[in-house]
Short mmCIF file of C-alpha atoms and ligand atoms in Angstrom, two decimals:
data_model
loop_
_atom_site.label_atom_id
_atom_site.label_comp_id
_atom_site.label_asym_id
_atom_site.label_seq_id
_atom_site.Cartn_x
_atom_site.Cartn_y
_atom_site.Cartn_z
CA MET L 1 14.18 7.17 -55.80
CA SER L 2 14.99 4.46 -53.62
CA GLN L 3 13.54 4.03 -49.84
CA PRO L 4 15.73 4.62 -47.20
CA SER L 5 16.74 1.26 -45.56
CA ARG L 6 15.55 2.52 -42.18
CA PHE L 7 13.46 5.60 -41.27
CA ARG L 8 14.50 8.11 -39.14
CA TYR L 9 12.11 7.37 -36.75
CA GLU L 10 13.42 3.63 -36.28
CA GLU L 11 16.67 5.01 -35.77
CA VAL L 12 15.31 7.43 -32.96
CA ALA L 13 13.35 4.08 -31.51
CA ASP L 14 16.78 2.08 -31.68
CA PHE L 15 18.60 4.73 -29.82
CA VAL L 16 16.38 5.00 -26.99
CA ALA L 17 15.78 1.15 -27.08
CA GLY L 18 19.64 1.09 -26.63
CA LEU L 19 19.45 3.17 -23.45
CA ALA L 20 17.13 0.97 -21.86
CA GLY L 21 19.13 -2.16 -23.04
CA ARG L 22 21.97 -0.90 -21.64
CA GLY L 23 20.52 0.21 -18.29
CA THR L 24 21.19 3.61 -18.88
CA LEU L 25 17.45 4.13 -18.43
CA GLN L 26 15.80 1.75 -15.85
CA PRO L 27 12.91 0.08 -15.91
CA GLY L 28 9.85 2.04 -14.30
CA THR L 29 11.92 5.08 -14.85
CA ARG L 30 10.50 7.91 -16.93
CA ALA L 31 11.99 8.29 -20.49
CA PRO L 32 13.01 11.51 -21.93
CA SER L 33 10.08 13.48 -23.09
CA LEU L 34 9.33 13.74 -26.70
CA ARG L 35 10.56 17.15 -26.84
CA GLU L 36 13.94 16.27 -25.11
CA ILE L 37 14.44 13.16 -27.25
CA SER L 38 13.31 15.26 -30.61
CA THR L 39 15.91 18.40 -29.47
CA GLN L 40 18.57 15.68 -28.46
CA GLN L 41 18.14 13.41 -31.79
CA ARG L 42 17.78 16.72 -33.98
CA THR L 43 14.47 15.48 -35.08
CA SER L 44 10.92 16.38 -35.48
CA LEU L 45 8.49 16.12 -32.81
CA SER L 46 6.25 13.98 -34.95
CA THR L 47 9.32 11.56 -35.69
CA ALA L 48 9.97 11.56 -31.86
CA VAL L 49 5.88 10.53 -31.49
CA GLN L 50 6.30 7.81 -34.35
CA ALA L 51 9.54 6.44 -32.23
CA TYR L 52 7.78 5.96 -29.11
CA ARG L 53 4.79 4.84 -30.44
CA LEU L 54 7.07 1.98 -31.97
CA LEU L 55 8.74 1.61 -28.66
CA GLU L 56 5.24 1.01 -26.94
CA ASP L 57 4.21 -1.53 -29.49
CA ARG L 58 7.61 -3.52 -28.70
CA GLY L 59 6.88 -3.35 -25.01
CA ILE L 60 9.77 -0.96 -24.32
CA LEU L 61 8.03 1.99 -23.27
CA GLU L 62 4.67 2.28 -22.01
CA VAL L 63 2.77 5.45 -21.68
CA ARG L 64 0.90 6.38 -18.29
CA PRO L 65 -1.85 9.03 -18.66
CA GLN L 66 -1.06 12.41 -17.89
CA SER L 67 2.39 11.28 -16.84
CA GLY L 68 4.16 10.79 -20.35
CA TYR L 69 6.46 7.86 -21.12
CA TYR L 70 8.01 5.20 -19.08
CA VAL L 71 10.56 2.49 -19.48
CA ALA L 72 8.71 -0.97 -19.34
CA LYS L 73 9.41 -3.14 -16.32
CA ALA L 74 11.01 -6.53 -17.28
CA PRO L 75 8.58 -9.10 -16.93
CA PRO L 76 8.95 -11.05 -13.90
CA ALA L 77 10.68 -14.01 -13.63
CA LEU L 78 8.00 -15.63 -11.05
CA PRO L 79 4.07 -15.34 -11.51
CA VAL L 80 1.60 -13.29 -9.32
CA PRO L 81 -0.11 -15.20 -6.43
CA THR L 82 -3.39 -16.87 -7.19
CA THR L 83 -6.62 -15.36 -6.70
CA THR L 84 -8.45 -17.49 -4.03
CA ARG L 85 -11.94 -18.49 -4.67
CA HIS L 86 -13.35 -19.39 -1.71
CA SER L 87 -16.77 -19.43 0.06
CA VAL L 88 -17.82 -15.93 0.33
CA ARG L 89 -20.61 -16.92 3.34
CA PRO L 90 -20.78 -14.57 6.60
CA ALA L 91 -18.39 -16.03 9.34
CA LYS L 92 -17.03 -14.95 12.46
CA VAL L 93 -13.19 -13.72 12.74
CA GLU L 94 -11.40 -16.67 13.90
CA LEU L 95 -7.95 -15.23 14.88
CA SER L 96 -4.61 -17.18 14.57
CA GLY L 97 -2.34 -17.03 17.77
CA LEU L 98 0.50 -16.53 15.68
CA MET L 99 -0.80 -12.71 15.28
CA LEU L 100 0.29 -12.04 18.91
CA ASP L 101 3.67 -13.74 18.21
CA LEU L 102 4.40 -12.02 15.35
CA LEU L 103 3.61 -8.64 17.22
CA GLU L 104 5.95 -9.62 20.17
CA HIS L 105 9.05 -10.58 17.84
CA ALA L 106 8.29 -7.25 15.77
CA SER L 107 10.11 -5.04 18.46
CA ASN L 108 12.93 -7.57 18.73
CA ASP L 109 16.01 -6.08 17.38
CA ALA L 110 18.03 -9.27 17.30
CA LEU L 111 15.85 -10.73 14.44
CA VAL L 112 16.21 -9.87 11.18
CA PRO L 113 13.03 -7.63 10.57
CA LEU L 114 11.01 -8.91 7.56
CA GLY L 115 8.04 -9.46 9.70
CA CYS L 116 6.13 -6.24 10.73
CA ALA L 117 5.44 -3.67 8.22
CA ILE L 118 6.99 -0.81 9.95
CA PRO L 119 9.72 1.71 8.23
CA ASN L 120 13.01 1.26 9.94
CA GLN L 121 14.16 4.44 11.86
CA ARG L 122 16.72 5.44 9.37
CA LEU L 123 14.06 6.07 6.80
CA LEU L 124 11.67 7.99 9.01
CA SER L 125 13.43 11.06 9.11
CA SER L 126 12.92 10.73 12.75
CA SER L 127 15.68 13.59 13.64
CA LYS L 128 14.05 15.86 11.63
CA LEU L 129 11.19 15.47 12.96
CA ASP L 130 12.66 15.47 16.27
CA LEU L 131 13.85 19.05 15.92
CA VAL L 132 10.49 20.15 14.59
CA LEU L 133 8.86 18.54 17.83
CA ALA L 134 11.35 19.86 20.15
CA ARG L 135 10.76 23.53 18.61
CA THR L 136 7.08 23.10 18.72
CA ALA L 137 7.57 22.30 22.51
CA ARG L 138 9.40 25.03 23.43
CA VAL L 139 7.64 27.76 21.54
CA LYS L 140 3.91 26.24 22.07
CA GLY L 141 4.23 23.85 24.91
CA ALA L 142 1.99 25.22 27.57
CA GLN L 143 -0.58 25.81 24.76
CA CYS L 144 -0.39 22.14 23.62
CA ASN L 145 -0.40 20.86 27.04
CA THR L 146 -4.52 20.63 26.91
CA TYR L 147 -7.10 18.73 25.05
CA SER L 148 -7.45 19.17 21.39
CA PRO L 149 -11.23 20.40 20.08
CA PRO L 150 -13.21 17.23 18.93
CA ARG L 151 -12.15 17.09 15.23
CA GLY L 152 -8.44 17.97 16.32
CA GLU L 153 -6.00 20.88 15.73
CA MET L 154 -7.04 22.83 12.86
CA SER L 155 -3.58 23.53 11.54
CA LEU L 156 -3.43 19.76 11.11
CA ARG L 157 -6.51 19.63 9.70
CA LEU L 158 -5.86 22.47 7.20
CA GLU L 159 -2.86 20.76 5.82
CA ILE L 160 -4.41 17.29 5.32
CA ALA L 161 -6.90 19.09 3.43
CA ARG L 162 -4.50 20.78 1.11
CA ARG L 163 -2.62 17.50 0.48
CA ALA L 164 -5.92 15.50 -0.33
CA LEU L 165 -6.71 18.31 -2.93
CA ARG L 166 -3.75 17.02 -4.97
CA PHE L 167 -5.15 13.68 -5.38
CA GLY L 168 -8.78 14.68 -6.29
CA GLN L 169 -10.37 14.78 -2.82
CA ALA L 170 -12.33 18.07 -2.25
CA LEU L 171 -12.04 18.13 1.66
CA SER L 172 -12.51 21.46 4.20
CA PRO L 173 -11.07 20.95 7.32
CA ASP L 174 -14.12 20.83 9.18
CA ASP L 175 -14.56 17.31 6.70
CA ILE L 176 -11.63 15.70 8.78
CA ALA L 177 -11.52 14.50 12.34
CA ILE L 178 -7.99 13.57 13.66
CA THR L 179 -7.56 10.05 15.34
CA CYS L 180 -4.96 8.05 17.10
CA GLY L 181 -3.38 6.30 13.78
CA CYS L 182 -5.70 4.57 11.18
CA THR L 183 -6.78 1.86 13.53
CA GLU L 184 -8.71 4.23 15.44
CA ALA L 185 -10.03 5.90 12.30
CA LEU L 186 -11.20 2.31 11.13
CA ALA L 187 -12.56 1.20 14.35
CA LEU L 188 -14.89 4.69 14.38
CA ALA L 189 -16.06 4.10 10.85
CA LEU L 190 -17.11 0.76 11.72
CA GLU L 191 -18.82 1.99 14.99
CA ALA L 192 -20.54 4.71 12.65
CA VAL L 193 -22.00 2.09 10.04
CA THR L 194 -22.40 -1.13 11.83
CA GLU L 195 -24.04 -2.91 14.75
CA PRO L 196 -22.53 -5.92 16.43
CA GLY L 197 -23.55 -9.03 14.48
CA ASP L 198 -23.55 -7.46 11.16
CA THR L 199 -21.35 -8.84 8.35
CA VAL L 200 -18.58 -6.97 6.29
CA ALA L 201 -17.16 -7.43 2.97
CA ILE L 202 -13.53 -7.20 2.98
CA GLU L 203 -10.65 -8.12 0.77
CA SER L 204 -8.78 -11.37 1.38
CA PRO L 205 -6.14 -11.63 2.60
CA THR L 206 -6.21 -8.51 4.60
CA TYR L 207 -4.12 -6.66 7.10
CA PHE L 208 -4.33 -8.59 10.34
CA GLY L 209 -5.23 -5.12 12.46
CA LEU L 210 -8.34 -4.78 10.77
CA LEU L 211 -9.48 -8.22 11.55
CA GLN L 212 -8.79 -7.97 15.44
CA VAL L 213 -10.85 -4.33 14.93
CA LEU L 214 -13.90 -6.47 13.24
CA ARG L 215 -13.72 -9.01 16.07
CA ALA L 216 -13.44 -6.53 18.98
CA LYS L 217 -16.83 -5.02 17.30
CA LYS L 218 -18.32 -8.55 17.08
CA LEU L 219 -18.57 -8.12 13.36
CA LYS L 220 -18.85 -11.00 10.93
CA VAL L 221 -16.96 -11.01 7.55
CA VAL L 222 -17.17 -12.05 3.94
CA GLU L 223 -13.87 -12.66 2.54
CA LEU L 224 -13.95 -11.43 -0.95
CA PRO L 225 -11.70 -13.03 -3.60
CA THR L 226 -9.02 -10.36 -4.41
CA HIS L 227 -6.46 -10.44 -7.59
CA ALA L 228 -2.52 -9.63 -6.29
CA VAL L 229 -3.19 -6.79 -9.06
CA THR L 230 -6.19 -5.57 -9.63
CA GLY L 231 -7.72 -6.13 -6.09
CA VAL L 232 -11.31 -7.39 -5.27
CA ASP L 233 -13.20 -9.14 -7.86
CA VAL L 234 -15.91 -6.53 -8.56
CA GLN L 235 -18.47 -9.55 -9.72
CA ALA L 236 -17.92 -11.39 -6.70
CA LEU L 237 -18.43 -8.26 -4.67
CA GLY L 238 -21.49 -7.46 -6.68
CA ASP L 239 -23.08 -11.12 -5.78
CA VAL L 240 -22.43 -10.66 -2.06
CA VAL L 241 -23.92 -7.00 -1.94
CA ALA L 242 -26.91 -7.95 -4.05
CA SER L 243 -27.66 -10.95 -1.25
CA GLY L 244 -28.43 -8.05 1.05
CA LYS L 245 -25.85 -9.56 4.01
CA VAL L 246 -23.43 -7.18 4.14
CA ARG L 247 -23.72 -3.87 5.91
CA ALA L 248 -20.22 -2.26 5.11
CA CYS L 249 -17.27 -2.85 2.85
CA VAL L 250 -13.60 -2.19 3.90
CA LEU L 251 -11.27 -1.85 0.99
CA ALA L 252 -7.74 -0.45 0.47
CA SER L 253 -7.56 2.70 -1.55
CA SER L 254 -4.41 1.39 -3.23
CA PHE L 255 -1.29 -0.74 -2.28
CA SER L 256 -3.05 -3.10 -0.18
CA ASN L 257 -1.72 -4.81 2.71
CA PRO L 258 -0.41 -7.57 2.39
CA LEU L 259 -0.96 -7.82 -1.47
CA GLY L 260 0.11 -4.70 -2.85
CA CYS L 261 -2.93 -4.54 -5.03
CA THR L 262 -4.50 -1.26 -6.30
CA MET L 263 -8.19 -1.34 -8.21
CA PRO L 264 -7.85 0.14 -11.70
CA GLU L 265 -9.97 3.59 -11.60
CA ASP L 266 -12.65 1.74 -13.94
CA ASN L 267 -13.05 -0.93 -11.34
CA LYS L 268 -13.04 1.62 -8.27
CA ARG L 269 -15.92 3.43 -10.00
CA ALA L 270 -17.92 0.12 -10.46
CA VAL L 271 -17.32 -0.68 -6.85
CA LEU L 272 -18.77 2.48 -5.98
CA ARG L 273 -22.05 2.26 -8.11
CA LEU L 274 -22.59 -0.70 -6.93
CA LEU L 275 -22.40 -0.10 -3.02
CA ALA L 276 -24.49 2.96 -3.71
CA GLN L 277 -26.91 0.80 -5.37
CA HIS L 278 -27.36 -1.41 -2.53
CA ARG L 279 -26.86 1.32 0.09
CA VAL L 280 -23.68 -0.50 1.53
CA PRO L 281 -20.97 2.30 2.80
CA LEU L 282 -17.62 1.93 1.82
CA ILE L 283 -14.89 2.54 4.36
CA GLU L 284 -11.68 2.71 2.71
CA ASP L 285 -7.88 2.64 4.29
CA ASP L 286 -5.44 4.83 2.60
CA VAL L 287 -2.48 4.12 4.90
CA TYR L 288 -0.04 3.17 2.16
CA GLY L 289 -1.35 5.70 -0.38
CA ASP L 290 1.58 8.57 -0.23
CA VAL L 291 3.97 5.24 -1.04
CA HIS L 292 3.53 5.33 -4.84
CA PHE L 293 6.29 4.10 -7.16
CA GLY L 294 4.96 5.55 -10.17
CA GLU L 295 4.64 9.46 -10.87
CA GLU L 296 1.04 9.57 -9.90
CA ARG L 297 -0.64 8.86 -6.47
CA PRO L 298 -3.64 6.70 -7.64
CA LEU L 299 -7.00 8.24 -6.64
CA PRO L 300 -8.77 6.82 -3.63
CA PHE L 301 -12.37 5.72 -3.93
CA SER L 302 -13.58 9.12 -2.07
CA ALA L 303 -12.13 11.11 -5.02
CA LEU L 304 -14.51 9.23 -7.07
CA ASP L 305 -17.47 9.05 -4.95
CA LYS L 306 -20.52 11.01 -6.20
CA HIS L 307 -22.93 9.57 -3.50
CA ASP L 308 -21.39 10.46 -0.03
CA ASN L 309 -21.01 6.77 0.67
CA VAL L 310 -17.33 6.63 1.58
CA ILE L 311 -15.50 7.23 4.70
CA TYR L 312 -12.04 7.75 4.03
CA CYS L 313 -9.22 6.51 6.93
CA GLY L 314 -5.28 7.84 6.61
CA SER L 315 -2.43 8.10 8.70
CA PHE L 316 1.51 8.79 8.72
CA SER L 317 2.28 5.69 10.43
CA LYS L 318 3.61 4.01 7.08
CA THR L 319 5.57 7.24 5.92
CA LEU L 320 6.84 9.35 8.89
CA ALA L 321 5.91 8.80 12.55
CA PRO L 322 3.99 5.23 13.41
CA GLY L 323 4.97 6.20 17.37
CA TYR L 324 2.86 9.72 17.21
CA ARG L 325 -0.27 7.80 16.66
CA ILE L 326 -1.83 10.24 14.37
CA GLY L 327 -4.15 9.37 11.73
CA TRP L 328 -7.28 11.14 10.46
CA ILE L 329 -10.91 10.33 9.21
CA ALA L 330 -13.08 12.01 6.34
CA THR L 331 -16.58 11.15 7.72
CA GLY L 332 -18.98 12.23 5.07
CA ARG L 333 -22.32 12.46 6.72
CA HIS L 334 -20.94 10.45 9.56
CA MET L 335 -19.29 13.25 11.34
CA ALA L 336 -21.71 13.50 14.36
CA ARG L 337 -21.48 9.77 15.26
CA VAL L 338 -17.74 9.58 14.71
CA LEU L 339 -17.02 12.58 17.33
CA GLU L 340 -19.13 11.20 19.72
CA THR L 341 -17.88 7.60 19.84
CA LYS L 342 -14.14 9.53 19.71
CA PHE L 343 -15.07 11.25 22.86
CA ALA L 344 -16.29 8.22 24.77
CA THR L 345 -13.25 6.14 23.53
CA SER L 346 -10.15 8.12 23.50
CA LEU L 347 -11.60 11.52 24.10
CA ALA L 348 -8.99 13.48 22.08
CA THR L 349 -5.81 13.18 20.25
CA PRO L 350 -2.73 14.47 21.79
CA VAL L 351 -1.80 18.05 20.50
CA LEU L 352 1.75 18.73 20.62
CA THR L 353 2.36 15.94 17.86
CA GLN L 354 -0.56 16.99 16.23
CA VAL L 355 1.16 20.48 16.03
CA ALA L 356 4.68 19.40 15.26
CA LEU L 357 3.28 17.09 12.38
CA ALA L 358 1.16 20.17 11.04
CA THR L 359 4.75 22.18 10.86
CA PHE L 360 6.37 19.54 9.11
CA LEU L 361 3.80 19.23 6.46
CA SER L 362 4.02 22.92 5.95
CA ASN L 363 7.42 23.65 5.24
CA GLY L 364 7.83 21.08 2.64
CA ASP L 365 10.00 18.51 4.55
CA TYR L 366 7.39 15.77 4.12
CA ASP L 367 7.23 15.92 0.34
CA ARG L 368 11.33 15.68 0.27
CA HIS L 369 10.86 12.74 2.91
CA LEU L 370 8.37 11.06 0.52
CA ARG L 371 10.51 11.29 -2.23
CA ARG L 372 13.24 9.80 -0.80
CA ILE L 373 11.24 6.62 1.04
CA ARG L 374 9.34 5.82 -2.31
CA ARG L 375 12.78 5.35 -4.17
CA GLU L 376 14.21 3.46 -1.28
CA PHE L 377 11.30 1.03 -0.66
CA ALA L 378 11.05 0.69 -4.57
CA ASP L 379 14.60 -0.49 -4.83
CA THR L 380 14.12 -2.61 -1.68
CA LEU L 381 11.26 -4.49 -3.14
CA GLY L 382 13.05 -5.07 -6.49
CA ARG L 383 16.06 -6.37 -4.59
CA MET L 384 14.03 -8.63 -2.31
CA THR L 385 12.10 -9.99 -5.48
CA ARG L 386 15.57 -10.85 -7.43
CA VAL L 387 16.43 -12.72 -4.16
CA ILE L 388 13.20 -14.76 -3.94
CA GLU L 389 13.58 -15.77 -7.49
CA GLN L 390 16.70 -17.25 -6.87
CA ALA L 391 16.47 -18.53 -3.36
CA PHE L 392 13.13 -19.83 -2.71
CA PRO L 393 11.40 -23.17 -4.31
CA PRO L 394 10.43 -23.63 -7.55
CA GLY L 395 6.92 -22.57 -8.27
CA THR L 396 6.92 -19.81 -5.93
CA LYS L 397 4.65 -16.68 -6.52
CA VAL L 398 5.48 -13.38 -5.55
CA SER L 399 3.33 -9.89 -5.74
CA ARG L 400 4.10 -6.98 -7.69
CA PRO L 401 3.26 -4.03 -5.63
CA GLU L 402 3.25 -0.41 -7.39
CA GLY L 403 3.79 1.22 -4.07
CA ASN L 404 3.88 0.06 -0.11
CA PHE L 405 6.66 -1.98 1.26
CA VAL L 406 5.48 -5.43 1.42
CA LEU L 407 5.82 -8.47 -0.61
CA TRP L 408 3.33 -11.47 -0.58
CA VAL L 409 4.61 -14.92 -1.41
CA GLU L 410 3.12 -17.73 -2.13
CA LEU L 411 4.88 -21.14 -1.84
CA PRO L 412 4.17 -24.27 -3.70
CA GLU L 413 1.47 -26.54 -1.45
CA PRO L 414 1.51 -28.07 1.03
CA ALA L 415 4.01 -25.39 2.18
CA ASP L 416 3.04 -24.38 5.72
CA THR L 417 4.42 -21.23 6.65
CA ARG L 418 3.33 -21.93 10.38
CA LEU L 419 6.08 -24.28 10.51
CA LEU L 420 8.63 -22.53 8.74
CA PHE L 421 8.07 -19.25 11.20
CA ALA L 422 9.13 -21.38 13.99
CA GLU L 423 12.31 -22.41 12.32
CA ALA L 424 12.82 -19.20 10.97
CA LEU L 425 12.65 -17.62 14.58
CA ALA L 426 14.98 -20.08 15.81
CA HIS L 427 17.28 -18.97 13.19
CA GLY L 428 17.01 -15.24 14.00
CA ILE L 429 14.68 -14.22 11.12
CA CYS L 430 11.20 -12.97 11.54
CA PHE L 431 8.49 -12.60 8.80
CA ALA L 432 4.68 -12.75 8.76
CA PRO L 433 3.16 -16.19 8.21
CA GLY L 434 0.09 -16.13 5.82
CA VAL L 435 -2.61 -17.47 8.09
CA VAL L 436 -2.57 -14.08 10.25
CA PHE L 437 -3.99 -12.41 7.14
CA SER L 438 -7.22 -14.47 7.02
CA ALA L 439 -10.05 -14.54 9.16
CA SER L 440 -10.55 -18.16 8.41
CA GLY L 441 -7.17 -19.61 8.80
CA LYS L 442 -6.48 -19.61 4.94
CA TYR L 443 -3.24 -18.88 3.45
CA ALA L 444 -1.11 -21.26 5.68
CA HIS L 445 1.16 -22.03 2.68
CA CYS L 446 1.79 -17.78 1.85
CA LEU L 447 3.99 -15.12 3.84
CA ARG L 448 4.24 -11.74 3.77
CA LEU L 449 8.15 -9.97 4.07
CA SER L 450 8.28 -6.39 4.88
CA GLY L 451 10.96 -4.32 3.12
CA GLY L 452 10.27 -1.39 5.55
CA HIS L 453 13.83 -2.28 6.80
CA GLY L 454 15.46 -1.04 3.45
CA TRP L 455 18.26 -3.18 1.78
CA ASP L 456 21.25 -4.27 3.50
CA ALA L 457 23.40 -7.18 3.58
CA ARG L 458 21.72 -8.44 6.86
CA ILE L 459 18.56 -8.42 5.05
CA GLU L 460 19.63 -10.22 1.97
CA LYS L 461 21.41 -12.86 4.11
CA GLY L 462 18.20 -13.30 6.25
CA LEU L 463 16.04 -13.55 3.12
CA ARG L 464 18.49 -16.38 1.36
CA LYS L 465 18.54 -18.21 4.30
CA LEU L 466 14.66 -18.17 4.73
CA GLY L 467 14.55 -19.26 0.87
CA ALA L 468 16.89 -21.91 1.65
CA MET L 469 14.75 -23.40 4.72
CA ALA L 470 11.90 -23.17 2.20
CA SER L 471 13.30 -25.08 -0.35
CA LYS L 472 14.78 -27.70 1.91
CA ALA L 473 11.20 -28.32 3.04
CA PHE L 474 9.74 -28.51 -0.43
CA ALA L 475 12.53 -30.81 -1.47
CA ALA L 476 11.97 -33.02 1.98
CA HIS L 477 8.12 -33.18 0.92
CA ASN L 478 8.86 -34.30 -2.69
CA ARG L 479 11.46 -37.23 -1.56
CA ARG L 480 8.53 -38.54 0.61
CA PRO L 481 7.13 -41.86 -1.23
C1 PLP A 501 -3.60 -1.55 5.67
C2 PLP A 501 -3.08 -1.10 6.88
N1 PLP A 501 -4.13 -0.25 7.84
C3 PLP A 501 -4.02 0.44 8.95
C4 PLP A 501 -2.81 0.30 9.75
C5 PLP A 501 -2.73 0.93 11.13
O1 PLP A 501 -1.97 2.04 10.97
P1 PLP A 501 -1.74 2.94 12.28
O2 PLP A 501 -0.57 2.52 12.54
O3 PLP A 501 -2.11 4.28 11.93
O4 PLP A 501 -3.03 3.06 13.13
C6 PLP A 501 -1.70 -0.54 9.09
C7 PLP A 501 -0.50 -1.02 9.89
O5 PLP A 501 -0.20 -2.13 9.66
C8 PLP A 501 -1.96 -1.25 8.02
O6 PLP A 501 -1.28 -2.11 7.25
#
């Protein structure tokens, strides 16, 4: 008997590869399930399994645990930014004056908004939220015109605890305190576990607001080397905590700002073990956790923690309501200290917005809203990356976040994005220069671009113009004798 020239599973594999090649199945999207493809191709389930294994070997599909098969993303044309290997000695936080400039320009509608990481109003479902807020004011306005209990409104804490269960955090409403944004949560967490003069280990580059809080609390920092995809270098963190110099560590749970990195789960477990062993508490910032492009929300550290050594901070600012200033903190064993400090600083968080948000969460509107913004942000970052590939100077590197809505761009040295910032502002474009993300003036050749506005012709034009300016500066430098 002659062998068939092609096995059935190869034909099925070619059929699916064809769909991916023609763009019917887009990179990063879910592939038909094994059952769907076997029904549709009139073949057995085991043939479909063989076909999908072949496609995995060919790099056309990738499997995600507990989620199924996905079309692999096309390899990006630009490499990811470099992990910097700098000194890990404790140092004072030196802030760039450009930070205030950036914040000043963030609210200027005349500028192309690539600067601050704020979702645009169209994306925030503001009108729906307005309706809920107005109804809450009408029905419960008088009851809401008071101080909230120390931990905040029970209805909101209950909704937050319910959602947290979905990604592995077993919290009761009493484990949570409502705060004025994630910023207050971070400040309360630091206050609970440090004293002025202590040193805190942080990822680098990091969110400039955290640097402000650290400086205001007179804390020193160690900036850890951080990979643009896998996050903080565990070995470097191990060395630092073993030296006994750090009192606490602050890390993003996922999709860090500005790198967009997420530590693999094994690395997160290793970090938790290390920190528990050296009795260094971890403060985690999960403000971007809900903006995941993949099917699954990555587990935060607190969901993996077995040592009651994590303080969790989150907020609704990056997804729904930056103006409501509502965040939360799951304090672990530090609740009493956190509530004392909260009382002494802001006393309580406004009640009306808490109750309105609890209603919005309970009626399913938030989940619908999240599905929409995740798609929009993923699409915007993809389009921005294509423009960067085309318009920025040769040697440019760009991050590849799996969530969040910012890109970290590394220009070929000796680019200086402080100069580029001034030039861009003069041309009506705002972005965030790299130095504001460092406690010691690093990253002058880097910049962060926000995709929070979504994609439109103005953003595309502004980004191309910015690329042209960076390319011109690069060419001028190369012409110098
Ligand atoms: C990583 C990170 N944490 C915290 C915050 C501040 O959050 P909130 O507005 O809830 O205080 C931001 C805002 O940009 C951020 O990027």
